[in-house]
DNA sequence: CGTGATTTGTTTATCGGTTGAATTATTTGG
DNA sequence: CCAAATAATTCAACCGATAAACAAATCACG
């Protein structure tokens, strides 16, 4: 496992292809059974799993035995009595087995998050600190220190950390290399190398740290928080920068090199306002948080990010005309971009996250107006625009959740590790 | 097979999942072996296939036997002698087994195309006729009539048609329903229903007809014509309308409902020129063929499409200033859009097809300028812009090729059909 | 020209995983 | 208390892949 990530120059000519040995059947069916139990509305019995998956009861029993032995499942005895016959043993995801550790480095805080298989957040810590002023190495060391305490907390609660994912607000290319994080002032930081050997990250023999873009993980966080929601959507993280996480059929779309979703630099007015990126007319100078604050006449420079948004919502609720106008203008610009995304990808749902989430009430109308005006297919394939359910935690939650998700989708890997 | 297509309201809650029986191993490994032989630069031996796929020689032998019996492979005796040992039997895709039948309905022509497993075009017919003036039913009947002759031609050459795909210049939703084909004047045409029972389409017991958007199939055609090219790209079909086919990792990306790639209506100048779609500032009134012709002062209305483009290239080669300016402006608008696609999807390659292909020499510079100016990640992940290798045939070739492709990727389905 | 080395391809015994039927376990209803 | 019903386990059989032995066909070299 992991080999496709460590070999970055194999994507052009050769299609990867593994032979299917008999163990592959087991791998597949273990995942099938576990996923089914994870998605079931109430604890299913082995027999139920058998009928709905199409496997035999015998097979399901054998597979469930393995999953129980690997601390991925728990039997819950009292299934709600229904009719005659021997009562079923309910199966649920274990809350004492593997857990995912999510880390986040952002402009003004560090965060950790520990999530167990059931999706419950078992530990969550946020550490406010300005990270623009410190070097990448110290920033990384600090977050790794926080990871140490999260790990001991995990051990305390009888959990095993199955993997660690770090969210970073920047461009991340394969194998933990942060190419550019403008708001942190980072450029070409090799996270894996810096943190190699740190006890919070890589206890000997453990899965290596994965580094991923914050907006991508926030989208995964939303998927995690609303498992019954749509399986294909775009999650837009509106902060100072604007990023998008694209989820297609339940899987994060990363693009050829992991740089997908740079929605903040789609053009909404070529030749218009200058952008930090050097181009003109990007979305960011029209719908970024700073643009909205400026349009509303709120000086956000001296405030922490959350407070500025709070003041904005207060003004908008009071009907302040400048604020409402600024939000409508931002929403229109955003809508032009969202319409482009929908035209291109035929996405069903657009989720407004980050600072946009509390502002959805005012942003949605202009966004929807642009969609209906610009998307020809909206007639047959209506597009839903809604607010994210997670707040600023989205990225850490998504980071931790992505580990859990991986364990559920590839339980054989975990079982191989536990023996 | 085909069940996911016929049930359109299952995409939200339930993840589809089939159990892996032992036959699944066979299915997978058959595909593995066949794909390997298809992709090999020269006819490989069973032993070679075994070592490179990781399967045993015994297993490969058994699988190859099945593939030979199903007319998917042929043995070619004289492999170029190399060293000592028993000489190898080369394996190549059969040219006497299944073939793909592609059909196309366009504004001013009908076309058919027959491609065998090796990728060779075995039959190709284009029938010029103005289809804007006839009803959908007669248009469809005519193309089906052409399909009859293609089928008899196939039988004549010892080929079996494994599937039929129809390319249509419009929005196609699941199961053969053409929602809208503006240039044909179609709306909500149920192709499958109209052609049910026609001998050219559905001989009893055969695979049903598949209908697909022309731009999507043109992209697949490009993939088919350049198998060694990139596995992720966007193919832009520039005609009167502008469509894009998105290929990600060798597979067509259709979007949630098959409406992806409507690139012609991405906004390049919100509030700018009015578009046929009702919105303002779409790409089409800036970079569509009609806009380029108008800018160059060429009246294309009385000419067939190909002749207008030919005149355009002649003028551009002569250095006509109006033409060059028109092409640069169109290229800039196109570049803004392409930059959006790249920012969003992190695509490696952009292919200019349709009428754009012969104009690439003039369009590429402004397109590339916009990409470098607007795509932040272009530094690490350079984007190639090139002309399509196929001309107007791209869509039919892609249609026929997609059938062949499906047989190669899912040989077990074909073997089950042949017994 | 014959023998050994070498590589290809097939045969055979074995193993792993799923299946299906029979078996055991545990409840409800009369 | 017994029959019906449902849950879970056990066991022989099957199917596909594997590994090793074997047969086939060529080259190299004495």
Short mmCIF file of C-alpha atoms (C1' of nucleotides) in Angstrom, two decimals, chain C:
data_model
loop_
_atom_site.label_atom_id
_atom_site.label_comp_id
_atom_site.label_asym_id
_atom_site.label_seq_id
_atom_site.Cartn_x
_atom_site.Cartn_y
_atom_site.Cartn_z
"C1'" DC C 1 25.72 -34.00 -34.65
"C1'" DG C 2 24.40 -34.74 -30.06
"C1'" DT C 3 24.03 -33.11 -25.39
"C1'" DG C 4 23.04 -29.63 -22.01
"C1'" DA C 5 21.23 -25.17 -21.04
"C1'" DT C 6 17.32 -22.34 -21.49
"C1'" DT C 7 12.97 -20.62 -22.05
"C1'" DT C 8 7.96 -21.54 -23.15
"C1'" DG C 9 3.86 -23.62 -22.12
"C1'" DT C 10 1.02 -27.38 -19.83
"C1'" DT C 11 -0.12 -30.63 -16.22
"C1'" DT C 12 -1.01 -31.91 -11.39
"C1'" DA C 13 -1.53 -31.53 -6.45
"C1'" DT C 14 -2.63 -28.10 -3.07
"C1'" DC C 15 -4.52 -24.09 -0.88
"C1'" DG C 16 -7.87 -20.37 0.15
"C1'" DG C 17 -12.33 -18.57 0.00
"C1'" DT C 18 -17.14 -18.87 -1.11
"C1'" DT C 19 -21.21 -21.71 -1.46
"C1'" DG C 20 -25.14 -24.55 -0.11
"C1'" DA C 21 -27.13 -27.71 2.81
"C1'" DA C 22 -27.40 -29.55 7.12
"C1'" DT C 23 -27.00 -28.56 12.08
"C1'" DT C 24 -27.32 -26.15 16.34
"C1'" DA C 25 -29.12 -22.30 19.07
"C1'" DT C 26 -32.73 -19.40 20.78
"C1'" DT C 27 -36.83 -17.21 20.71
"C1'" DT C 28 -42.46 -16.80 19.99
"C1'" DG C 29 -47.02 -18.80 19.69
"C1'" DG C 30 -50.29 -22.09 20.67
#
